Short mmCIF file of C-alpha atoms in Angstrom, two decimals:
data_model
loop_
_atom_site.label_atom_id
_atom_site.label_comp_id
_atom_site.label_asym_id
_atom_site.label_seq_id
_atom_site.Cartn_x
_atom_site.Cartn_y
_atom_site.Cartn_z
CA MET Y 1 0.00 0.00 0.00
CA ILE Y 2 1.22 3.52 -0.81
CA ALA Y 3 0.73 5.68 2.30
CA TYR Y 4 1.91 8.93 0.72
CA VAL Y 5 3.85 10.38 -2.19
CA LYS Y 6 6.48 13.08 -1.71
CA GLY Y 7 8.15 14.95 -4.52
CA GLU Y 8 7.72 17.69 -7.10
CA LEU Y 9 4.24 18.77 -8.16
CA VAL Y 10 4.62 18.69 -11.96
CA PHE Y 11 1.07 18.67 -13.35
CA VAL Y 12 -2.24 19.93 -11.96
CA TYR Y 13 -5.54 18.93 -13.54
CA GLU Y 14 -9.15 19.54 -12.54
CA ARG Y 15 -9.46 16.43 -10.37
CA SER Y 16 -5.95 14.99 -10.25
CA VAL Y 17 -2.28 15.90 -9.99
CA VAL Y 18 1.01 14.29 -10.96
CA VAL Y 19 3.84 14.14 -8.42
CA ASP Y 20 7.36 13.31 -9.57
CA VAL Y 21 8.98 10.99 -7.03
CA SER Y 22 12.60 10.29 -8.01
CA GLY Y 23 11.76 10.35 -11.71
CA VAL Y 24 8.51 8.41 -11.46
CA GLY Y 25 5.28 10.36 -11.99
CA TYR Y 26 2.41 9.31 -9.71
CA LEU Y 27 -1.11 10.26 -10.85
CA VAL Y 28 -3.12 11.10 -7.74
CA ASN Y 29 -6.87 11.74 -7.81
CA ALA Y 30 -7.94 14.65 -5.62
CA SER Y 31 -10.96 16.87 -5.10
CA PRO Y 32 -10.91 20.47 -6.38
CA ALA Y 33 -10.89 21.61 -2.75
CA THR Y 34 -7.73 19.61 -2.01
CA ILE Y 35 -6.07 20.78 -5.21
CA SER Y 36 -6.83 24.42 -4.36
CA ARG Y 37 -4.82 24.03 -1.14
CA LEU Y 38 -1.69 22.73 -2.88
CA PRO Y 39 1.31 24.96 -3.60
CA VAL Y 40 2.18 26.10 -7.12
CA ARG Y 41 3.53 23.73 -9.75
CA GLY Y 42 7.21 22.97 -9.29
CA SER Y 43 6.91 22.98 -5.50
CA GLN Y 44 7.72 20.06 -3.24
CA VAL Y 45 4.61 18.39 -1.83
CA GLN Y 46 3.64 15.49 0.38
CA ILE Y 47 0.24 14.00 -0.33
CA PHE Y 48 -1.25 11.27 1.85
CA THR Y 49 -2.92 8.61 -0.25
CA TYR Y 50 -5.45 5.81 -0.29
CA PHE Y 51 -4.60 3.04 -2.78
CA GLN Y 52 -7.65 1.51 -4.43
CA SER Y 53 -7.58 -1.69 -6.43
CA GLY Y 54 -10.62 -3.23 -8.08
CA GLU Y 55 -12.18 -4.50 -11.28
CA SER Y 56 -11.97 -1.03 -12.81
CA GLY Y 57 -8.22 -0.84 -12.16
CA GLN Y 58 -5.91 0.74 -9.64
CA SER Y 59 -5.85 4.35 -8.48
CA LEU Y 60 -4.48 6.67 -5.83
CA HIS Y 61 -6.68 9.15 -3.98
CA GLY Y 62 -4.83 12.01 -2.35
CA PHE Y 63 -5.39 14.20 0.71
CA LEU Y 64 -3.37 16.73 2.67
CA THR Y 65 -3.83 15.11 6.09
CA GLN Y 66 -3.94 11.59 7.48
CA GLU Y 67 -7.26 12.38 9.15
CA GLU Y 68 -8.81 12.97 5.72
CA VAL Y 69 -7.52 9.59 4.52
CA ARG Y 70 -8.97 7.83 7.56
CA LEU Y 71 -12.34 9.51 7.11
CA PHE Y 72 -12.28 8.73 3.37
CA THR Y 73 -11.74 5.06 4.25
CA LEU Y 74 -14.76 5.11 6.56
CA LEU Y 75 -16.95 6.91 4.04
CA ILE Y 76 -16.29 4.41 1.23
CA SER Y 77 -17.18 1.60 3.65
CA VAL Y 78 -20.78 2.87 3.53
CA SER Y 79 -22.93 0.94 1.07
CA GLY Y 80 -23.40 2.91 -2.13
CA ILE Y 81 -20.64 5.43 -1.37
CA GLY Y 82 -17.76 5.33 -3.82
CA PRO Y 83 -14.52 7.31 -3.99
CA LYS Y 84 -16.13 10.09 -6.04
CA VAL Y 85 -18.86 10.81 -3.49
CA ALA Y 86 -16.50 10.39 -0.52
CA SER Y 87 -14.08 12.87 -2.08
CA ALA Y 88 -16.96 15.28 -2.72
CA ILE Y 89 -17.95 15.16 0.94
CA LEU Y 90 -14.37 15.76 2.06
CA GLY Y 91 -14.07 18.53 -0.49
CA ALA Y 92 -17.14 20.32 0.86
CA MET Y 93 -16.56 19.82 4.60
CA THR Y 94 -13.65 19.50 7.00
CA PRO Y 95 -13.17 16.19 8.85
CA GLN Y 96 -14.36 17.88 12.04
CA GLN Y 97 -17.54 19.13 10.36
CA ILE Y 98 -18.27 15.68 8.93
CA ILE Y 99 -17.77 14.02 12.31
CA LEU Y 100 -20.00 16.56 14.03
CA SER Y 101 -22.69 16.12 11.39
CA ILE Y 102 -22.66 12.33 11.83
CA VAL Y 103 -22.64 12.44 15.62
CA ALA Y 104 -25.32 15.16 15.68
CA GLN Y 105 -27.34 13.27 13.03
CA ASP Y 106 -27.48 16.40 10.86
CA ALA Y 107 -28.52 15.19 7.40
CA VAL Y 108 -28.96 18.74 6.14
CA ALA Y 109 -25.28 19.58 6.68
CA LEU Y 110 -24.08 16.37 5.00
CA SER Y 111 -26.39 16.74 2.03
CA LYS Y 112 -24.76 20.06 1.12
CA ALA Y 113 -21.90 18.13 -0.46
CA PRO Y 114 -22.21 17.69 -4.25
CA GLY Y 115 -23.90 14.42 -5.21
CA VAL Y 116 -25.13 13.72 -1.67
CA GLY Y 117 -28.90 13.65 -1.30
CA LYS Y 118 -30.92 13.28 1.87
CA LYS Y 119 -31.15 9.49 1.60
CA THR Y 120 -27.40 9.16 1.07
CA ALA Y 121 -26.71 11.46 4.03
CA GLN Y 122 -29.02 9.40 6.23
CA ARG Y 123 -27.27 6.19 5.17
CA VAL Y 124 -23.86 7.69 6.01
CA MET Y 125 -25.11 8.73 9.45
CA LEU Y 126 -26.73 5.35 10.13
CA GLU Y 127 -23.73 3.24 9.13
CA LEU Y 128 -20.99 5.44 10.62
CA LYS Y 129 -22.58 6.73 13.82
CA ASP Y 130 -21.19 3.98 16.04
CA LYS Y 131 -17.89 3.78 14.15
CA ILE Y 132 -17.26 7.51 14.58
CA LYS Y 133 -17.87 7.33 18.30
CA THR Y 134 -15.49 4.43 18.85
CA ALA Y 135 -12.98 4.68 16.00
CA ALA Y 136 -9.42 4.91 17.23
CA ALA Y 137 -8.55 5.90 13.65
CA PHE Y 138 -9.26 9.54 14.43
CA ASP Y 139 -6.97 11.87 16.31
CA ASP Y 140 -7.60 12.82 19.93
CA SER Y 141 -9.36 16.08 19.10
CA SER Y 142 -11.92 14.30 16.89
CA SER Y 143 -12.55 11.64 19.51
CA GLU Y 144 -13.06 14.34 22.11
CA ILE Y 145 -15.67 16.00 19.90
CA ALA Y 146 -17.71 12.82 19.75
CA ALA Y 147 -17.28 12.19 23.47
CA SER Y 148 -18.27 15.75 24.27
CA PHE Y 149 -21.46 15.41 22.26
CA ASP Y 150 -22.38 12.30 24.21
CA SER Y 151 -21.85 14.30 27.38
CA ALA Y 152 -23.87 17.22 26.06
CA ALA Y 153 -26.82 14.97 25.31
CA SER Y 154 -26.80 13.27 28.70
CA PRO Y 155 -29.16 14.21 31.57
CA THR Y 156 -26.19 15.44 33.63
CA SER Y 157 -25.49 18.11 31.01
CA ALA Y 158 -28.99 19.50 30.65
CA ALA Y 159 -27.71 23.07 30.29
CA LYS Y 160 -25.73 22.15 27.17
CA GLN Y 161 -28.69 20.34 25.67
CA ASP Y 162 -31.00 23.28 26.46
CA ALA Y 163 -28.55 25.62 24.74
CA ILE Y 164 -28.38 23.36 21.67
CA ASP Y 165 -32.19 23.21 21.53
CA ALA Y 166 -32.38 27.01 21.78
CA LEU Y 167 -29.96 27.47 18.88
CA LEU Y 168 -31.91 24.97 16.79
CA ALA Y 169 -35.10 26.93 17.50
CA LEU Y 170 -33.33 30.05 16.24
CA GLY Y 171 -32.70 28.37 12.91
CA TYR Y 172 -29.08 27.24 13.26
CA GLY Y 173 -28.05 23.84 11.89
CA ARG Y 174 -27.63 20.98 14.35
CA ALA Y 175 -23.93 20.49 13.65
CA GLU Y 176 -23.03 24.17 14.07
CA ALA Y 177 -25.21 24.42 17.19
CA VAL Y 178 -23.48 21.43 18.78
CA GLN Y 179 -20.02 22.66 17.83
CA SER Y 180 -20.53 26.18 19.15
CA VAL Y 181 -21.98 24.94 22.45
CA LEU Y 182 -19.14 22.46 23.00
CA GLU Y 183 -16.57 25.17 22.30
CA VAL Y 184 -17.94 27.75 24.76
CA ALA Y 185 -19.54 25.71 27.55
CA ALA Y 186 -17.74 25.30 30.85
CA PRO Y 187 -18.62 22.99 33.76
CA GLU Y 188 -21.64 24.18 35.78
CA MET Y 189 -22.31 27.02 33.31
CA PRO Y 190 -26.03 27.85 33.09
CA ALA Y 191 -27.85 27.46 29.79
CA GLU Y 192 -28.45 31.20 29.46
CA THR Y 193 -24.73 31.94 29.56
CA ILE Y 194 -23.93 29.15 27.11
CA ILE Y 195 -26.54 30.45 24.67
CA LYS Y 196 -25.19 34.00 24.92
CA LEU Y 197 -21.60 32.92 24.30
CA ALA Y 198 -22.55 30.50 21.53
CA LEU Y 199 -24.58 33.16 19.72
CA LYS Y 200 -21.71 35.61 20.01
CA LYS Y 201 -19.39 33.02 18.46
CA LEU Y 202 -21.81 32.13 15.66
CA MET Y 203 -22.39 35.77 14.70
CA LYS Y 204 -18.64 36.27 14.27
CA GLN Y 205 -18.40 33.45 11.74
#
């Protein structure tokens, strides 16, 4: 398996790039969002990859972080989700946003990605919900996000849940409501204070 390619970025196409590694050019598929974050042609790059082999042939799918590769691997494990759709999701959302959407069961946020309808988003949430909560594949910060949501939804954290419900009533998406509450809430903080701080944070975005 090829974990990453490191060398000179020699060609840039709409959905792929070529990296020269010691005289060998590797064609790496990548989303437009990933490509837009790469340096100019001629620069040295390191692209983390997922190697796919099947009836249609072999291909490399590239990302700028290992977290994106891990999440890509989970996404293509969902029935009906291929590399193209998984790349589209990762191109439209950060790994943290995807994780929050799955944990918060926010189909609206997931369906904003190109080619992802409501039914596809619901299938992603259904099949990955438990994997996201327990996957050691993610870094500590991502695991903490999932754990924090579990805490926020528990009876012992009623203030956080009340704040999330209030933000939802105001028209905010579930994922952004959960994220803002988790970022501002402190132990024993009343719901009113959490709502005030969360709204202040959301209005700055």
